[in-house]
Amino acid sequence: MTITKRAFLTTSAAAAATLALPRRGWTQTTASIGGMEVTTLSDGNLMLPAEFIFGPMPQDELAGVLAPFDMMPDQALTPPCNVTLLRHGDNVVLFDCGAGFAFQDSAGRLGDALAAAGIDPLDVTHVVVTHGHPDHIWGMLDDFDEPLFYNAEHLMGETEFTYWMDDATVNSIGEERASFAVGAKRRLEMMEGNMTLFADGAEVLPGVTARMTPGHTPGHMSFVIADGNDALMVVGDAIGNHHVAFARPAWESGSDQDLAMGAETRTALLDQIAADNMTLIGFHLPNGGIGTAERDGEGYRFVPSA
């Protein structure tokens, strides 16, 4: 596997005009998997209160775990958002499509990153979804409420799709996430006619196999991208950060909808990834999100690949 990293400036007129913000620097990290090219593109970052992730964790131990990362338990979090792009033959595939314009002002930058990479949204052939949270699928629609990736087939795990389309979800998900349910259902209803559903273990595209990794959401999917003996795993939010998720994977995270299941899934994933020395891509991991997991005391540490 070959991995490279380069920084580049956006050149889209939209980026330059938006609120007269300074031109934004983007980081693009690329890995070659046999004959496939896998690239991560920045959708910006989120702004989260510390308790959103750290709330359920053992507070008497948390400060010590965070200290090596120069973090404090009450520190606001600004996790990056890495959208994975796969180019293989005629396929131009996005894994998730970012937050769009309606979630957080610090996110929704995928259009700029695609422009800088020389890709028009109409060139995208497939959008493969890990799960239905806003930073992963609200970018399906543009600011005119029309499908942004108009020519793309959209693919989503059947369990996840059914969950967000259920009218009962908005009442069962909790008040703080009710807007997630409303936004997901509206977008999935609009895309339903161009949505292909799949089950755990399906080869959703040549060389791309789905793996159910529930807990963060009920039907969260990760994806193994493989060509021969060369492989990596797109883990979405099943491993949601580079600090506590690696150092103490068995700790429950407030970002997961099912805390216990999320911890179980995360622990099993890291055990496998480390044992197999497999490269992973995490949506909220630093340095472009591509790296490996190495054993480190009670847990693991994230080692960026570039």
XYZ file of N, CA and C in Angstrom, residues 45-258:
642
model
N -14.819 20.675 9.911
C -14.765 20.058 11.237
C -16.054 20.351 11.987
N -16.289 19.588 13.047
C -17.430 19.815 13.927
C -17.001 20.642 15.129
N -17.979 21.210 15.814
C -17.775 21.901 17.081
C -18.655 21.208 18.107
N -18.031 20.537 19.081
C -18.784 19.717 20.026
C -18.413 20.070 21.459
N -19.384 20.097 22.361
C -19.054 20.222 23.787
C -18.401 18.941 24.281
N -17.519 19.069 25.248
C -16.769 17.910 25.737
C -17.678 16.791 26.205
N -18.775 17.137 26.871
C -19.627 16.102 27.457
C -20.325 15.254 26.400
N -20.379 15.732 25.164
C -21.019 14.949 24.105
C -20.318 13.609 23.930
N -19.012 13.591 24.143
C -18.247 12.348 24.075
C -17.848 11.860 25.459
N -17.349 12.756 26.306
C -16.742 12.352 27.568
C -17.735 12.129 28.697
N -18.993 12.553 28.528
C -19.959 12.516 29.617
C -20.078 11.193 30.357
N -20.211 10.044 29.654
C -20.411 8.774 30.357
C -19.127 8.141 30.886
N -17.975 8.730 30.627
C -16.701 8.079 30.927
C -16.309 8.245 32.389
N -15.444 7.381 32.924
C -14.971 7.502 34.311
C -14.205 8.813 34.504
N -14.842 9.756 35.146
C -14.268 11.093 35.229
C -12.977 11.132 36.046
N -12.815 10.217 36.989
C -11.604 10.209 37.806
C -10.387 9.698 37.031
N -10.622 9.023 35.903
C -9.516 8.513 35.089
C -9.334 9.295 33.801
N -10.325 10.073 33.428
C -10.342 10.689 32.105
C -9.179 11.655 31.902
N -8.888 12.496 32.887
C -7.836 13.500 32.723
C -6.493 12.848 32.426
N -6.201 11.740 33.090
C -4.940 11.045 32.849
C -4.838 10.454 31.453
N -5.955 9.965 30.927
C -5.961 9.406 29.582
C -5.796 10.505 28.545
N -6.382 11.674 28.787
C -6.317 12.769 27.828
C -5.003 13.548 27.878
N -4.290 13.478 28.991
C -3.084 14.290 29.170
C -2.062 14.106 28.045
N -1.776 12.891 27.573
C -0.793 12.745 26.485
C -1.202 13.438 25.191
N -2.492 13.773 25.076
C -2.981 14.458 23.876
C -3.112 15.965 24.095
N -2.603 16.442 25.251
C -2.706 17.858 25.608
C -4.149 18.323 25.589
N -5.022 17.474 26.140
C -6.443 17.774 26.202
C -6.914 17.744 27.646
N -8.000 18.498 27.911
C -8.621 18.530 29.220
C -10.034 17.965 29.110
N -10.553 17.378 30.208
C -11.898 16.779 30.142
C -13.020 17.745 29.831
N -12.819 19.035 30.061
C -13.869 20.018 29.786
C -13.595 20.828 28.523
N -12.660 20.373 27.715
C -12.244 21.108 26.532
C -13.207 20.872 25.378
N -13.640 21.932 24.718
C -14.474 21.783 23.526
C -13.710 21.016 22.455
N -14.443 20.255 21.665
C -13.828 19.375 20.676
C -14.115 19.886 19.268
N -13.115 19.756 18.397
C -13.257 20.205 17.009
C -12.801 19.091 16.061
N -13.467 17.952 16.076
C -13.003 16.821 15.266
C -13.095 17.110 13.773
N -12.071 16.691 13.013
C -12.132 16.844 11.559
C -13.172 15.908 10.973
N -13.597 16.209 9.760
C -14.537 15.365 9.015
C -13.870 14.957 7.704
N -13.596 13.662 7.568
C -12.876 13.140 6.411
C -13.812 12.301 5.545
N -14.108 12.786 4.370
C -14.919 12.019 3.424
C -13.977 11.203 2.541
N -14.254 9.908 2.415
C -13.396 9.024 1.633
C -13.871 8.968 0.189
N -12.923 9.125 -0.721
C -13.171 9.063 -2.158
C -12.419 7.868 -2.721
N -13.120 7.004 -3.461
C -12.522 5.842 -4.118
C -12.639 6.010 -5.620
N -11.526 5.880 -6.307
C -11.533 5.863 -7.770
C -11.041 4.491 -8.229
N -11.909 3.796 -8.979
C -11.605 2.433 -9.413
C -12.274 2.199 -10.755
N -11.481 2.111 -11.804
C -12.060 1.998 -13.132
C -12.886 3.224 -13.451
N -14.138 2.997 -13.860
C -15.028 4.115 -14.171
C -15.774 4.637 -12.956
N -15.586 4.008 -11.812
C -16.324 4.397 -10.617
C -15.622 5.520 -9.862
N -16.403 6.520 -9.495
C -15.958 7.598 -8.606
C -16.907 7.554 -7.410
N -16.405 7.076 -6.271
C -17.262 6.684 -5.153
C -16.951 7.539 -3.933
N -17.985 8.108 -3.330
C -17.847 8.771 -2.037
C -18.413 7.872 -0.953
N -17.673 7.739 0.138
C -18.200 7.108 1.340
C -18.658 8.233 2.260
N -19.996 8.400 2.336
C -20.651 9.538 2.975
C -20.448 10.788 2.122
N -21.213 11.821 2.433
C -21.166 13.015 1.568
C -21.183 14.303 2.375
N -20.771 14.224 3.642
C -20.579 15.431 4.412
C -21.857 16.046 4.957
N -21.693 17.202 5.587
C -22.759 17.830 6.366
C -23.642 18.765 5.556
N -23.196 19.142 4.361
C -23.992 20.099 3.611
C -23.996 21.469 4.262
N -24.957 22.286 3.881
C -24.961 23.695 4.293
C -25.779 23.960 5.556
N -26.517 22.933 6.063
C -27.542 23.214 7.071
C -27.218 22.684 8.459
N -26.004 22.197 8.702
C -25.713 21.598 10.010
C -24.865 22.519 10.873
N -23.576 22.584 10.643
C -22.702 23.480 11.404
C -21.881 24.314 10.437
N -21.638 25.576 10.814
C -20.912 26.476 9.917
C -19.486 26.017 9.659
N -18.914 25.259 10.588
C -17.529 24.815 10.432
C -17.395 23.606 9.519
N -18.515 22.993 9.164
C -18.514 21.818 8.295
C -19.209 22.150 6.976
N -19.387 21.122 6.133
C -20.042 21.330 4.853
C -19.136 21.871 3.776
N -17.846 21.569 3.848
C -16.862 22.100 2.901
C -16.500 21.126 1.782
N -17.215 20.008 1.677
C -16.834 18.979 0.714
C -16.827 19.500 -0.718
N -17.776 20.356 -1.054
C -17.799 20.904 -2.407
C -16.510 21.597 -2.774
N -15.952 22.350 -1.836
C -14.682 23.024 -2.073
C -13.554 22.009 -2.257
N -13.552 20.970 -1.427
C -12.503 19.961 -1.522
C -12.586 19.197 -2.836
N -13.794 18.870 -3.273
C -13.956 18.193 -4.556
C -13.472 19.080 -5.701
N -13.820 20.365 -5.651
C -13.380 21.286 -6.694
C -11.861 21.354 -6.751
N -11.229 21.411 -5.592
C -9.773 21.474 -5.549
C -9.141 20.201 -6.081
N -9.859 19.072 -5.949
C -9.376 17.794 -6.472
C -9.758 17.588 -7.927
N -10.462 18.555 -8.517
C -10.829 18.472 -9.917
C -12.012 17.576 -10.200
N -12.909 17.426 -9.213
C -14.064 16.542 -9.368
C -15.340 17.356 -9.286
N -16.185 17.224 -10.282
C -17.510 17.826 -10.262
C -18.468 16.861 -9.562
N -19.413 17.354 -8.749
C -20.379 16.444 -8.123
C -21.101 15.537 -9.125
N -21.274 15.994 -10.355
C -21.944 15.179 -11.367
C -21.070 14.031 -11.851
N -19.761 14.069 -11.523
C -18.852 12.979 -11.892
C -18.956 11.795 -10.933
N -19.523 12.036 -9.743
C -19.600 10.978 -8.729
C -20.615 9.933 -9.178
N -20.182 8.663 -9.196
C -21.052 7.580 -9.673
C -21.806 6.885 -8.549
N -21.241 6.902 -7.319
C -21.863 6.217 -6.198
C -21.591 6.990 -4.910
N -22.600 7.040 -4.037
C -22.443 7.531 -2.666
C -22.813 6.375 -1.742
N -21.826 5.891 -0.992
C -22.011 4.748 -0.087
C -22.044 5.279 1.340
N -23.102 4.974 2.077
C -23.360 5.608 3.372
C -22.968 4.691 4.527
N -22.198 5.234 5.478
C -21.912 4.488 6.707
C -23.091 4.533 7.671
N -23.679 5.737 7.840
C -24.814 5.887 8.751
C -25.474 7.244 8.521
N -26.615 7.447 9.192
C -27.476 8.565 8.861
C -27.338 9.818 9.692
N -26.230 10.033 10.387
C -26.055 11.259 11.159
C -25.813 12.458 10.230
N -26.098 13.674 10.721
C -26.070 14.857 9.850
C -24.751 15.098 9.142
N -23.622 14.899 9.832
C -22.333 15.197 9.207
C -21.951 14.180 8.138
N -22.775 13.148 7.979
C -22.486 12.104 6.997
C -23.436 12.104 5.806
N -24.672 12.581 5.982
C -25.618 12.498 4.860
C -26.362 13.798 4.547
N -26.267 14.806 5.380
C -27.018 16.017 5.053
C -26.491 16.678 3.786
N -25.287 16.343 3.389
C -24.733 16.851 2.144
C -25.300 16.206 0.895
N -26.269 15.308 1.050
C -26.929 14.730 -0.133
C -27.651 15.789 -0.958
N -28.129 16.836 -0.284
C -28.904 17.873 -0.958
C -28.105 19.175 -1.015
N -28.304 19.922 -2.088
C -27.646 21.219 -2.191
C -28.504 22.291 -1.526
N -28.115 23.548 -1.650
C -28.848 24.613 -0.960
C -30.145 24.980 -1.665
N -30.446 24.292 -2.766
C -31.758 24.425 -3.402
C -32.646 23.225 -3.089
N -32.178 22.378 -2.158
C -32.903 21.171 -1.759
C -33.019 20.162 -2.897
N -32.051 20.174 -3.773
C -31.983 19.212 -4.866
C -30.812 18.261 -4.626
N -30.883 17.029 -5.166
C -29.759 16.097 -4.998
C -28.469 16.699 -5.551
N -27.440 16.724 -4.723
C -26.165 17.291 -5.157
C -25.436 16.347 -6.106
N -25.426 15.063 -5.757
C -24.738 14.068 -6.585
C -25.788 13.409 -7.482
N -26.235 14.186 -8.454
C -27.443 13.874 -9.212
C -27.312 12.578 -10.001
N -26.125 12.284 -10.496
C -25.926 11.098 -11.329
C -25.540 9.862 -10.534
N -25.391 9.994 -9.231
C -24.854 8.912 -8.421
C -25.939 7.979 -7.900
N -25.646 6.692 -7.926
C -26.448 5.726 -7.183
C -26.082 5.845 -5.712
N -27.079 5.897 -4.841
C -26.841 5.980 -3.406
C -27.085 4.605 -2.786
N -26.188 4.192 -1.896
C -26.269 2.868 -1.289
C -26.202 2.994 0.225
N -27.069 2.264 0.924
C -27.149 2.358 2.381
C -27.578 1.011 2.952
N -27.054 0.657 4.114
C -27.461 -0.571 4.766
C -28.951 -0.565 5.070
N -29.594 -1.707 4.859
C -31.050 -1.770 5.019
C -31.471 -1.472 6.452
N -30.741 -1.987 7.432
C -31.093 -1.736 8.833
C -31.054 -0.254 9.151
N -30.012 0.428 8.678
C -29.861 1.862 8.935
C -30.947 2.654 8.229
N -31.206 2.328 6.986
C -32.236 3.026 6.218
C -33.597 2.876 6.891
N -33.941 1.669 7.296
C -35.239 1.414 7.934
C -35.377 2.194 9.226
N -34.293 2.285 9.979
C -34.315 3.009 11.261
C -34.663 4.486 11.046
N -33.991 5.145 10.121
C -34.203 6.576 9.926
C -35.513 6.876 9.217
N -36.020 5.931 8.459
C -37.298 6.134 7.773
C -38.501 5.846 8.664
N -38.287 5.234 9.799
C -39.368 4.894 10.731
C -39.900 6.169 11.396
N -41.200 6.375 11.322
C -41.806 7.559 11.943
C -41.586 7.607 13.447
N -41.356 6.446 14.066
C -41.192 6.398 15.521
C -39.818 6.865 15.978
N -38.846 6.922 15.083
C -37.469 7.227 15.488
C -37.351 8.611 16.117
N -38.043 9.584 15.569
C -37.922 10.943 16.096
C -38.352 11.018 17.552
N -39.249 10.137 17.984
C -39.721 10.150 19.373
C -38.889 9.246 20.293
N -38.125 8.333 19.719
C -37.355 7.401 20.545
C -35.872 7.750 20.634
N -35.406 8.636 19.764
C -33.974 8.893 19.674
C -33.479 9.839 20.766
N -34.373 10.546 21.433
C -33.991 11.514 22.453
C -34.073 12.922 21.924
N -34.431 13.846 22.805
C -34.686 15.224 22.390
C -33.479 15.868 21.722
N -32.258 15.560 22.235
C -31.071 16.222 21.702
C -30.738 15.761 20.285
N -31.278 14.607 19.871
C -30.995 14.103 18.523
C -32.243 14.090 17.640
N -33.335 14.648 18.100
C -34.571 14.616 17.316
C -34.387 15.282 15.953
N -33.613 16.358 15.907
C -33.390 17.036 14.624
C -32.613 16.152 13.655
N -31.761 15.259 14.211
C -31.043 14.311 13.352
C -32.043 13.444 12.601
N -33.049 12.955 13.353
C -34.036 12.054 12.763
C -34.870 12.765 11.706
N -35.291 13.980 11.996
C -36.099 14.737 11.038
C -35.301 14.984 9.755
N -34.058 15.433 9.912
C -33.229 15.736 8.752
C -32.885 14.509 7.931
N -32.601 13.401 8.612
C -32.269 12.175 7.891
C -33.467 11.672 7.095
N -34.623 11.640 7.716
C -35.813 11.119 7.044
C -36.148 11.955 5.809
N -36.056 13.265 5.924
C -36.387 14.131 4.792
C -35.449 13.865 3.622
N -34.171 13.723 3.895
C -33.214 13.486 2.818
C -33.364 12.087 2.216
N -33.575 11.104 3.063
C -33.706 9.742 2.546
C -34.997 9.569 1.759
N -36.053 10.259 2.162
C -37.294 10.228 1.375
C -37.068 10.800 -0.022
N -36.286 11.876 -0.107
C -36.036 12.483 -1.405
C -35.166 11.598 -2.286
N -34.270 10.803 -1.655
C -33.345 9.974 -2.413
C -33.840 8.544 -2.584
N -34.999 8.217 -2.032
C -35.448 6.820 -1.968
C -35.502 6.168 -3.340
N -35.906 6.910 -4.364
C -36.006 6.343 -5.699
C -34.666 5.993 -6.320
N -33.592 6.508 -5.740
C -32.251 6.237 -6.246
C -31.380 5.624 -5.156
N -32.026 4.855 -4.256
C -31.327 4.274 -3.114
C -31.314 2.758 -3.232
N -30.130 2.166 -3.199
C -29.970 0.721 -3.186
C -29.620 0.284 -1.770
N -30.378 -0.657 -1.239
C -30.147 -1.144 0.119
C -29.362 -2.455 0.073
N -28.596 -2.685 1.117
C -27.770 -3.895 1.161
C -27.685 -4.406 2.593
N -27.233 -5.650 2.727
C -27.124 -6.297 4.029
C -25.663 -6.452 4.435
N -25.448 -6.808 5.679
C -24.113 -7.088 6.199
C -23.434 -8.154 5.336
N -22.176 -7.912 4.980
C -21.419 -8.879 4.199
C -21.557 -8.737 2.705
N -22.416 -7.844 2.232
C -22.619 -7.681 0.793
C -21.405 -7.018 0.149
N -21.093 -7.444 -1.078
C -20.122 -6.725 -1.888
C -20.896 -5.629 -2.616
N -20.839 -4.430 -2.086
C -21.699 -3.357 -2.586
C -21.210 -2.806 -3.918
N -19.901 -2.889 -4.143
C -19.260 -2.516 -5.398
C -18.060 -3.439 -5.560
N -17.511 -3.572 -6.743
C -16.339 -4.438 -6.889
C -15.224 -4.052 -5.922
N -14.824 -5.004 -5.093
C -13.756 -4.769 -4.129
C -14.176 -4.071 -2.860
N -15.468 -3.805 -2.677
C -15.965 -3.086 -1.496
C -16.995 -3.961 -0.787
N -16.672 -4.380 0.434
C -17.535 -5.279 1.198
C -18.028 -4.592 2.466
N -19.336 -4.694 2.716
C -19.947 -4.065 3.888
C -19.752 -4.916 5.127
N -19.514 -4.244 6.249
C -19.420 -4.924 7.542
C -20.253 -4.150 8.560
N -21.233 -4.826 9.142
C -22.069 -4.198 10.160
C -21.238 -3.891 11.401
N -21.275 -2.634 11.834
C -20.536 -2.202 13.030
C -21.472 -1.326 13.873
N -22.484 -1.924 14.498
C -23.547 -1.151 15.149
C -23.131 -0.582 16.499
N -23.952 0.334 16.971
C -23.746 0.952 18.279
C -23.766 2.454 18.162
N -22.908 2.985 17.291
C -22.970 4.437 17.066
C -24.359 4.791 16.560
N -24.852 4.001 15.630
C -26.259 3.979 15.228
C -26.650 2.514 15.072
N -27.942 2.206 14.975
C -28.355 0.796 14.946
C -27.832 -0.001 13.766
N -27.660 0.657 12.606
C -27.213 -0.069 11.428
C -25.924 0.448 10.832
N -25.075 1.046 11.665
C -23.814 1.612 11.180
C -23.025 0.549 10.419
N -22.513 0.936 9.244
C -21.714 0.048 8.411
C -20.299 0.587 8.241
N -19.341 -0.338 8.300
C -17.988 -0.050 7.848
C -17.785 -0.784 6.530
N -16.674 -0.479 5.835
C -16.457 -1.063 4.514
C -14.992 -1.444 4.340
N -14.769 -2.688 3.909
C -13.428 -3.143 3.570
C -13.232 -2.938 2.074
N -12.194 -2.187 1.730
C -11.812 -1.965 0.333
C -10.589 -2.821 0.081
N -10.687 -3.752 -0.871
C -9.609 -4.723 -1.046
C -9.344 -4.983 -2.521
N -8.080 -5.212 -2.814
C -7.649 -5.652 -4.141
C -6.538 -6.660 -3.909
N -6.837 -7.937 -4.126
C -5.882 -8.987 -3.793
C -5.660 -9.053 -2.295
N -4.409 -9.032 -1.881
C -4.085 -9.075 -0.452
C -3.986 -7.689 0.177
N -4.208 -6.659 -0.609
C -4.110 -5.288 -0.122
C -5.498 -4.803 0.287
N -5.622 -4.277 1.514
C -6.955 -3.884 1.987
C -6.846 -2.781 3.020
N -7.925 -2.019 3.132
C -8.103 -1.087 4.243
C -9.576 -1.076 4.615
N -9.892 -0.523 5.789
C -11.261 -0.469 6.250
C -11.680 0.963 6.516
N -12.775 1.369 5.892
C -13.416 2.644 6.188
C -14.338 2.399 7.375
N -14.031 2.988 8.536
C -14.750 2.647 9.765
C -15.806 3.681 10.146
N -15.942 4.760 9.373
C -16.956 5.756 9.704
C -16.775 6.289 11.112
N -17.841 6.214 11.912
C -17.786 6.661 13.307
C -17.749 5.504 14.290
N -17.503 4.279 13.808
C -17.384 3.157 14.729
C -16.176 3.342 15.641
N -15.157 4.050 15.153
C -14.016 4.490 15.968
C -13.975 5.998 15.788
N -14.497 6.731 16.785
C -14.887 8.106 16.555
C -13.872 9.178 16.866
N -12.719 8.843 17.446
C -11.707 9.856 17.722
C -10.361 9.160 17.894
N -9.287 9.935 17.942
C -7.941 9.370 18.001
C -7.410 9.263 19.421
N -8.203 9.696 20.391
C -7.702 9.710 21.765
C -8.364 8.619 22.598
N -9.498 8.891 23.217
C -10.090 7.918 24.136
C -10.570 6.661 23.416
N -11.069 6.806 22.200
C -11.563 5.634 21.477
C -10.469 4.596 21.285
N -9.238 5.037 21.108
C -8.111 4.113 20.967
C -7.551 3.704 22.329
N -7.324 4.683 23.197
C -6.678 4.392 24.477
C -7.553 3.552 25.394
N -8.877 3.785 25.361
C -9.814 3.043 26.203
C -11.053 2.684 25.365
N -10.905 1.772 24.411
C -12.031 1.469 23.519
C -13.252 0.906 24.232
N -13.064 0.288 25.376
C -14.194 -0.304 26.107
C -14.984 0.731 26.907
N -14.482 1.958 27.020
C -15.249 2.998 27.691
C -16.418 3.419 26.811
N -17.554 3.623 27.427
C -18.722 4.071 26.677
C -18.568 5.545 26.295
N -18.955 5.853 25.067
C -18.848 7.212 24.537
C -20.228 7.818 24.365
N -20.367 9.064 24.778
C -21.649 9.744 24.644
C -22.064 9.991 23.209
N -21.158 9.850 22.275
C -21.503 10.055 20.870
C -22.257 8.870 20.277
N -22.215 7.720 20.935
C -22.901 6.527 20.434
C -24.347 6.504 20.906
N -25.242 6.062 20.035
C -26.651 5.967 20.419
C -26.893 4.799 21.365
N -26.223 3.681 21.132
C -26.243 2.548 22.064
C -24.846 2.448 22.651
